[in-house]
Short mmCIF file of C-alpha atoms and ligand atoms in Angstrom, two decimals:
data_model
loop_
_atom_site.label_atom_id
_atom_site.label_comp_id
_atom_site.label_asym_id
_atom_site.label_seq_id
_atom_site.Cartn_x
_atom_site.Cartn_y
_atom_site.Cartn_z
CA MET A 1 128.91 93.82 35.11
CA ASN A 2 127.04 96.61 33.45
CA PRO A 3 126.07 99.57 35.66
CA ILE A 4 122.34 99.22 34.94
CA ASP A 5 122.39 95.62 36.17
CA ARG A 6 124.35 96.67 39.22
CA PHE A 7 121.78 99.37 39.95
CA LEU A 8 118.80 97.05 39.41
CA GLY A 9 120.52 94.51 41.60
CA ILE A 10 119.96 96.80 44.59
CA PHE A 11 116.25 96.15 44.18
CA SER A 12 116.58 92.40 43.71
CA HIS A 13 116.58 89.54 46.18
CA ASP A 14 119.68 87.39 46.13
CA ILE A 15 118.55 83.81 46.12
CA GLY A 16 119.84 80.34 46.72
CA ILE A 17 118.09 77.46 44.96
CA ASP A 18 118.37 73.75 45.71
CA LEU A 19 117.43 72.03 42.47
CA GLY A 20 116.91 68.62 43.99
CA THR A 21 115.65 65.51 42.23
CA ALA A 22 112.67 65.38 44.61
CA ASN A 23 112.33 68.88 46.06
CA THR A 24 113.17 72.42 45.03
CA LEU A 25 113.89 74.86 47.83
CA VAL A 26 114.48 78.59 47.61
CA TYR A 27 116.38 80.73 50.11
CA VAL A 28 116.16 84.51 50.05
CA ARG A 29 119.11 86.40 51.47
CA GLY A 30 118.17 87.95 54.79
CA LYS A 31 114.92 85.97 55.01
CA GLY A 32 115.79 82.29 54.95
CA VAL A 33 113.96 79.41 53.25
CA VAL A 34 110.80 80.78 51.60
CA ILE A 35 109.79 78.07 49.12
CA ARG A 36 109.73 74.27 49.49
CA GLU A 37 108.00 72.43 46.68
CA PRO A 38 108.35 69.13 44.84
CA SER A 39 110.51 69.27 41.68
CA ALA A 40 107.67 68.58 39.27
CA VAL A 41 106.33 70.13 36.09
CA ALA A 42 102.98 69.42 34.44
CA ARG A 43 102.70 70.21 30.77
CA HIS A 44 100.71 69.52 27.68
CA LYS A 45 102.19 66.47 25.93
CA LYS A 46 101.96 67.80 22.40
CA THR A 47 102.34 71.56 22.70
CA LYS A 48 104.72 71.37 25.70
CA GLU A 49 102.81 74.26 27.23
CA ILE A 50 103.55 74.40 30.98
CA LEU A 51 100.40 73.95 33.06
CA ALA A 52 101.68 73.75 36.61
CA ILE A 53 104.96 73.77 38.54
CA GLY A 54 105.79 72.41 42.00
CA THR A 55 103.12 71.37 44.49
CA SER A 56 100.23 71.82 42.08
CA ALA A 57 102.05 69.75 39.43
CA LYS A 58 102.83 66.95 41.90
CA LYS A 59 99.14 66.77 42.87
CA MET A 60 98.40 65.92 39.24
CA MET A 61 100.86 63.02 39.22
CA GLY A 62 99.09 59.75 38.43
CA ARG A 63 95.77 61.56 38.00
CA ALA A 64 96.30 63.66 34.90
CA PRO A 65 94.39 63.08 31.66
CA VAL A 66 96.31 61.47 28.80
CA ALA A 67 97.05 64.77 27.10
CA ILE A 68 98.98 65.99 30.15
CA GLU A 69 102.32 64.71 31.39
CA VAL A 70 103.73 65.33 34.84
CA ILE A 71 107.51 65.02 34.87
CA ARG A 72 110.32 65.29 37.34
CA PRO A 73 112.92 67.29 35.43
CA LEU A 74 115.93 66.01 37.40
CA ARG A 75 114.77 62.49 37.98
CA ASN A 76 117.98 60.47 38.18
CA GLY A 77 120.40 63.11 39.33
CA VAL A 78 120.96 64.26 35.78
CA ILE A 79 118.88 66.81 33.95
CA ALA A 80 116.31 64.53 32.39
CA ASP A 81 114.42 67.40 30.80
CA PHE A 82 116.21 70.64 30.24
CA ASP A 83 113.24 72.79 29.19
CA ALA A 84 111.29 71.78 32.27
CA THR A 85 114.29 72.50 34.52
CA ALA A 86 114.68 75.95 32.98
CA ALA A 87 110.94 76.61 33.38
CA MET A 88 111.12 75.67 37.06
CA LEU A 89 114.11 77.89 37.66
CA SER A 90 112.55 80.87 35.99
CA HIS A 91 109.22 80.29 37.76
CA TYR A 92 110.83 80.43 41.20
CA ILE A 93 113.08 83.40 40.44
CA LYS A 94 109.99 85.34 39.33
CA LYS A 95 107.82 84.08 42.17
CA VAL A 96 110.27 85.25 44.82
CA HIS A 97 110.30 88.71 43.31
CA GLU A 98 106.52 88.84 43.21
CA THR A 99 105.72 87.50 46.64
CA GLU A 100 108.63 88.63 48.79
CA SER A 101 108.52 92.31 47.89
CA THR A 102 106.41 95.08 49.29
CA PHE A 103 106.65 96.78 45.91
CA PRO A 104 107.23 95.07 42.58
CA LYS A 105 110.85 94.28 41.91
CA ILE A 106 112.65 93.79 38.65
CA PRO A 107 114.35 90.43 39.08
CA ARG A 108 118.09 90.94 38.57
CA PRO A 109 119.31 88.77 41.46
CA ARG A 110 122.54 86.99 42.16
CA VAL A 111 121.74 83.31 42.42
CA VAL A 112 123.56 80.33 43.84
CA ILE A 113 122.15 77.04 42.58
CA GLY A 114 122.89 73.65 44.10
CA ILE A 115 122.73 70.83 41.57
CA PRO A 116 123.48 67.10 41.74
CA SER A 117 127.18 66.40 41.19
CA GLY A 118 126.38 63.97 38.36
CA VAL A 119 125.24 66.83 36.13
CA THR A 120 127.71 67.33 33.27
CA GLU A 121 129.71 70.51 32.68
CA VAL A 122 127.65 71.27 29.57
CA GLU A 123 124.38 70.90 31.51
CA ARG A 124 125.78 73.08 34.28
CA ARG A 125 126.47 75.89 31.86
CA ALA A 126 122.99 75.41 30.43
CA VAL A 127 121.42 75.72 33.91
CA ALA A 128 123.45 78.87 34.59
CA GLU A 129 122.30 80.27 31.24
CA ALA A 130 118.70 79.42 32.07
CA ALA A 131 119.04 81.41 35.31
CA ILE A 132 120.51 84.34 33.36
CA ASP A 133 117.60 84.09 30.91
CA ALA A 134 115.22 84.21 33.87
CA GLY A 135 116.75 87.55 34.86
CA ALA A 136 119.65 86.63 37.15
CA ARG A 137 122.59 89.01 36.78
CA GLU A 138 124.96 86.40 38.16
CA ALA A 139 124.50 82.64 38.37
CA ASN A 140 126.81 80.44 40.40
CA LEU A 141 126.49 76.68 40.51
CA ILE A 142 127.60 74.64 43.45
CA GLU A 143 127.69 70.88 43.80
CA GLU A 144 125.06 69.51 46.16
CA PRO A 145 127.39 67.68 48.55
CA MET A 146 129.45 70.87 48.95
CA ALA A 147 126.31 72.93 49.63
CA ALA A 148 125.02 70.24 52.00
CA ALA A 149 128.30 70.27 53.93
CA ILE A 150 128.23 74.06 54.25
CA GLY A 151 124.56 73.98 55.29
CA ALA A 152 125.30 71.27 57.85
CA GLY A 153 127.88 73.57 59.41
CA LEU A 154 131.00 71.53 58.54
CA LEU A 155 134.30 73.41 58.45
CA ILE A 156 134.93 72.69 54.79
CA GLU A 157 137.69 75.25 54.34
CA GLY A 158 140.08 73.76 56.86
CA PRO A 159 142.76 71.16 56.07
CA GLU A 160 140.83 68.45 57.88
CA GLY A 161 138.71 65.96 55.98
CA ASN A 162 134.92 65.99 56.18
CA PHE A 163 132.63 63.18 55.06
CA ILE A 164 129.14 64.06 53.90
CA VAL A 165 126.38 61.78 52.63
CA ASP A 166 123.30 63.43 51.13
CA ILE A 167 120.53 60.89 50.53
CA GLY A 168 117.93 62.57 48.33
CA GLY A 169 115.17 61.29 46.06
CA GLY A 170 117.05 60.31 42.90
CA THR A 171 120.63 60.21 44.10
CA SER A 172 122.78 59.66 47.14
CA GLU A 173 125.78 61.95 47.04
CA ILE A 174 128.81 60.85 48.99
CA ALA A 175 131.78 63.20 49.26
CA VAL A 176 135.00 63.83 51.10
CA ILE A 177 135.65 67.55 51.40
CA SER A 178 138.79 69.34 52.52
CA LEU A 179 140.40 72.75 51.85
CA GLY A 180 137.22 74.06 50.25
CA GLY A 181 137.03 71.38 47.56
CA ILE A 182 135.67 67.91 46.90
CA VAL A 183 138.58 65.50 47.23
CA LEU A 184 136.58 62.44 46.32
CA GLY A 185 132.94 62.02 45.47
CA ARG A 186 130.33 59.58 44.26
CA SER A 187 126.85 60.17 43.03
CA VAL A 188 124.87 56.93 43.13
CA ARG A 189 121.40 56.60 41.73
CA ILE A 190 120.07 54.76 44.72
CA ALA A 191 118.10 56.86 47.16
CA GLY A 192 114.53 57.67 48.24
CA ASP A 193 112.91 56.82 44.88
CA GLU A 194 114.44 53.32 44.93
CA MET A 195 113.17 52.85 48.48
CA ASP A 196 109.63 53.60 47.26
CA GLU A 197 110.15 51.18 44.35
CA ALA A 198 111.42 48.51 46.73
CA ILE A 199 108.25 48.80 48.82
CA ILE A 200 106.09 48.60 45.68
CA ASN A 201 107.94 45.48 44.46
CA TYR A 202 107.82 43.80 47.85
CA VAL A 203 104.06 44.28 48.22
CA ARG A 204 103.45 43.22 44.61
CA LEU A 205 105.39 39.98 44.99
CA LYS A 206 104.14 39.08 48.45
CA TYR A 207 100.52 40.20 48.26
CA SER A 208 99.82 40.63 44.51
CA LEU A 209 98.84 44.16 45.34
CA LEU A 210 99.88 47.14 43.25
CA LEU A 211 100.63 50.29 45.26
CA GLY A 212 100.93 53.78 43.85
CA GLN A 213 104.20 55.67 44.40
CA PRO A 214 102.65 58.21 46.82
CA THR A 215 101.32 55.34 48.97
CA ALA A 216 104.72 53.64 49.00
CA GLU A 217 106.41 56.91 49.94
CA ALA A 218 103.94 57.47 52.78
CA VAL A 219 104.64 53.96 54.08
CA LYS A 220 108.38 54.66 53.98
CA ILE A 221 108.08 57.98 55.79
CA GLY A 222 105.64 56.57 58.34
CA VAL A 223 107.20 53.41 59.66
CA GLY A 224 110.05 52.42 57.33
CA GLY A 225 113.28 51.70 59.14
CA VAL A 226 116.25 49.44 59.42
CA GLU A 227 115.63 48.64 63.05
CA MET A 228 112.81 49.04 65.49
CA GLY A 229 113.24 51.15 68.62
CA GLU A 230 115.36 49.58 71.39
CA ASP A 231 114.42 46.57 73.46
CA LYS A 232 111.94 48.38 75.68
CA ASP A 233 108.86 46.22 75.68
CA ALA A 234 106.47 49.00 74.83
CA GLN A 235 108.33 49.71 71.62
CA LYS A 236 108.68 46.09 70.71
CA GLU A 237 105.14 45.67 69.61
CA THR A 238 104.88 45.72 65.86
CA LYS A 239 103.50 48.80 64.19
CA LEU A 240 101.01 48.14 61.45
CA THR A 241 100.32 50.32 58.45
CA VAL A 242 97.20 49.87 56.39
CA VAL A 243 97.83 50.36 52.68
CA ARG A 244 95.42 50.46 49.83
CA GLY A 245 96.21 49.36 46.33
CA ARG A 246 94.88 47.38 43.39
CA ASP A 247 94.61 43.60 43.70
CA LEU A 248 96.43 42.21 40.67
CA GLU A 249 94.26 39.09 40.61
CA THR A 250 90.82 40.63 40.82
CA GLY A 251 91.71 44.09 39.53
CA LEU A 252 89.75 45.61 42.40
CA PRO A 253 90.89 47.89 45.22
CA LYS A 254 92.09 46.08 48.33
CA SER A 255 93.64 46.99 51.68
CA ILE A 256 96.28 45.04 53.55
CA LYS A 257 98.23 45.55 56.74
CA LEU A 258 102.00 45.83 56.57
CA THR A 259 104.19 45.34 59.61
CA SER A 260 107.24 47.50 60.25
CA GLU A 261 109.39 44.36 59.92
CA GLU A 262 108.10 43.85 56.41
CA ILE A 263 108.95 47.41 55.50
CA GLN A 264 112.42 47.02 56.93
CA GLU A 265 112.84 43.85 54.91
CA ALA A 266 111.77 45.64 51.73
CA LEU A 267 114.13 48.57 52.34
CA SER A 268 117.10 46.53 53.49
CA PRO A 269 118.74 45.87 50.05
CA ILE A 270 118.60 49.59 49.20
CA LEU A 271 120.11 50.60 52.51
CA GLN A 272 122.82 47.95 52.11
CA GLU A 273 123.69 49.34 48.68
CA ILE A 274 124.02 52.88 50.04
CA ILE A 275 126.12 51.61 52.94
CA SER A 276 128.46 49.65 50.68
CA ASN A 277 129.04 52.77 48.56
CA ILE A 278 129.90 54.70 51.72
CA VAL A 279 132.34 51.99 52.84
CA ASP A 280 133.97 51.89 49.37
CA THR A 281 134.41 55.67 49.45
CA ILE A 282 136.04 55.48 52.87
CA GLU A 283 138.45 52.87 51.51
CA GLU A 284 139.39 55.16 48.61
CA THR A 285 139.98 58.17 50.88
CA PRO A 286 143.61 59.27 51.28
CA PRO A 287 144.89 58.02 54.66
CA GLU A 288 145.65 61.49 56.04
CA LEU A 289 142.01 62.42 55.67
CA THR A 290 140.68 59.09 56.94
CA GLY A 291 142.22 59.89 60.33
CA ASP A 292 140.27 63.16 60.55
CA ILE A 293 137.07 61.50 59.39
CA MET A 294 137.36 58.71 61.97
CA LYS A 295 137.42 61.44 64.61
CA LYS A 296 134.79 63.75 63.16
CA GLY A 297 132.51 61.06 61.81
CA ILE A 298 130.08 61.01 58.90
CA THR A 299 127.39 63.67 58.49
CA LEU A 300 124.08 62.72 56.90
CA ALA A 301 121.81 65.14 55.04
CA GLY A 302 118.83 64.87 52.67
CA GLY A 303 115.40 63.32 53.19
CA GLY A 304 116.75 59.76 53.19
CA SER A 305 118.71 60.44 56.37
CA LEU A 306 115.37 60.48 58.21
CA ILE A 307 114.82 56.73 57.79
CA PRO A 308 114.89 55.60 61.43
CA GLY A 309 118.04 53.70 62.32
CA ILE A 310 119.98 54.53 59.16
CA ASP A 311 122.62 56.42 61.16
CA LYS A 312 123.20 53.43 63.42
CA ALA A 313 123.44 51.00 60.50
CA ILE A 314 126.00 53.20 58.70
CA SER A 315 127.96 53.71 61.89
CA GLU A 316 128.23 49.95 62.46
CA ALA A 317 129.38 49.25 58.91
CA ALA A 318 131.80 52.18 58.69
CA LYS A 319 133.04 51.80 62.27
CA MET A 320 132.85 55.50 63.01
CA PRO A 321 130.35 57.97 64.46
CA VAL A 322 127.48 59.15 62.24
CA TYR A 323 125.53 62.36 62.80
CA ILE A 324 122.33 63.53 61.16
CA ALA A 325 122.52 67.22 60.26
CA ASP A 326 119.96 69.60 61.74
CA ASP A 327 116.97 69.91 59.42
CA PRO A 328 118.55 67.59 56.82
CA LEU A 329 116.06 68.46 54.05
CA THR A 330 117.18 72.10 53.98
CA CYS A 331 120.98 71.65 54.24
CA VAL A 332 121.66 72.21 50.53
CA VAL A 333 119.56 75.36 50.23
CA ARG A 334 120.92 76.78 53.48
CA GLY A 335 124.44 76.06 52.17
CA CYS A 336 123.58 78.01 48.99
CA GLY A 337 122.22 80.78 51.22
CA LEU A 338 125.42 80.96 53.27
CA CYS A 339 127.34 81.42 50.01
CA LEU A 340 125.16 84.45 49.29
CA GLU A 341 125.71 85.91 52.72
CA ASP A 342 129.47 85.41 52.48
CA ASN A 343 130.76 86.36 49.07
CA GLY A 344 134.31 85.37 49.99
CA LEU A 345 133.20 81.80 50.63
CA LEU A 346 131.74 81.54 47.14
CA LYS A 347 135.04 82.69 45.66
CA ARG A 348 137.05 80.24 47.72
CA ILE A 349 135.09 77.12 46.82
CA ARG A 350 135.09 75.89 43.26
CA VAL A 351 131.90 76.91 41.48
CA THR A 352 130.78 77.03 37.89
CA LYS A 353 130.18 80.62 36.86
CA GLY A 354 127.32 81.67 34.68
CA LEU A 355 127.77 83.97 31.75
P1 LIG B 401 116.44 65.77 46.63
O1 LIG B 401 117.58 66.57 47.18
O2 LIG B 401 116.87 64.70 45.68
O3 LIG B 401 115.36 66.65 46.09
P2 LIG B 401 115.47 65.44 49.35
O4 LIG B 401 116.71 65.62 50.15
O5 LIG B 401 114.51 66.57 49.31
O6 LIG B 401 115.81 64.97 47.86
O7 LIG B 401 114.76 64.13 49.91
C1 LIG B 401 113.64 63.60 49.28
C2 LIG B 401 113.55 62.12 49.60
O8 LIG B 401 113.54 61.94 51.02
C3 LIG B 401 112.24 61.52 49.07
O9 LIG B 401 112.52 60.25 48.51
C4 LIG B 401 111.39 61.41 50.33
O10 LIG B 401 110.48 60.33 50.25
C5 LIG B 401 112.44 61.14 51.39
N1 LIG B 401 112.01 61.51 52.73
C6 LIG B 401 111.52 62.68 53.16
N2 LIG B 401 111.20 62.63 54.46
C7 LIG B 401 111.50 61.39 54.88
C8 LIG B 401 111.38 60.69 56.14
N3 LIG B 401 110.91 61.28 57.21
N4 LIG B 401 111.79 59.40 56.17
C9 LIG B 401 112.27 58.81 55.08
N5 LIG B 401 112.41 59.38 53.89
C10 LIG B 401 112.02 60.67 53.78
MG1 LIG B 402 119.18 67.30 47.68
#
């Protein structure tokens, strides 16, 4: 590394970035998680000029005039739009250096970026290069399930097997980790987004009502679940959610009431699909590691792990304990952060190096 970069590095913030399909989070070494925004970019359709990034871009989703497009750069767990991904990365690297400093800093940070494991080697290099272009003096890429496992506090460097499932927006990442590496992994494109879609389809077929994605997501986060709370009578009464959409017959706005049972019914096929991928992965796991995993159980991370009852449903199907990580939405970025705090760790786990 050249001495000028090394010198400027003293004045930079080392940062960890979770480039998720739904949310981008930024961790600053010594400070913790400082940014949490949706992974969204609004830009001019023709000129490709970037108009907004993150929360302000997401607010424009479904409301923007025809000349403006709001995209999710990592939609299906692959980099759907490279330029937008690079713009997001550079925006956050600069933002951290503007807002987190008492005096202006020249951004020459070390960065650790968590990306979905389905991203190809070529795209990985391109992301690392984009971080370098944004000013990073060193860019390290780490696979999301690995970062999630570190953030969830699993002992990934030991010889014992760990099983992590990160249910995000675009992908569910399932991985078996041992001796600091991913032994076996799957990245399936069935996660939070498909749950929203399932609610939209269910309501469209049953009530001829078209819901917007934000409404469907709110329904999912509010009362979606695979099972209602225990048999205590008080909890047995059905929760109702009022949703507003467009009546497909009249074309006019209409509200209906959805019961929690209906939402469970809508979500059930998606949850079953995730569960069957988990069970298949367990079956493919080398027997030595299966023994450890049976004892230690499965750890869940990502926003999808907050669907009530999902842990119980997985536990029943996989016949082993299931734990939800603390603060599951920040596991990946905290894992990236721990790699910054402990340089040795970064060297011991397999990462893609930037330039
Ligand atoms: P990614 O890593 O792909 O960016 P996240 O781990 O940030 O994804 O999770 C985002 C997904 O989790 C979204 O689909 C969101 O709707 C969902 N989600 C967030 N909170 C909850 C909740 N409380 N219950 C159910 N789903 C949730
Ligand atoms: Mg994630």
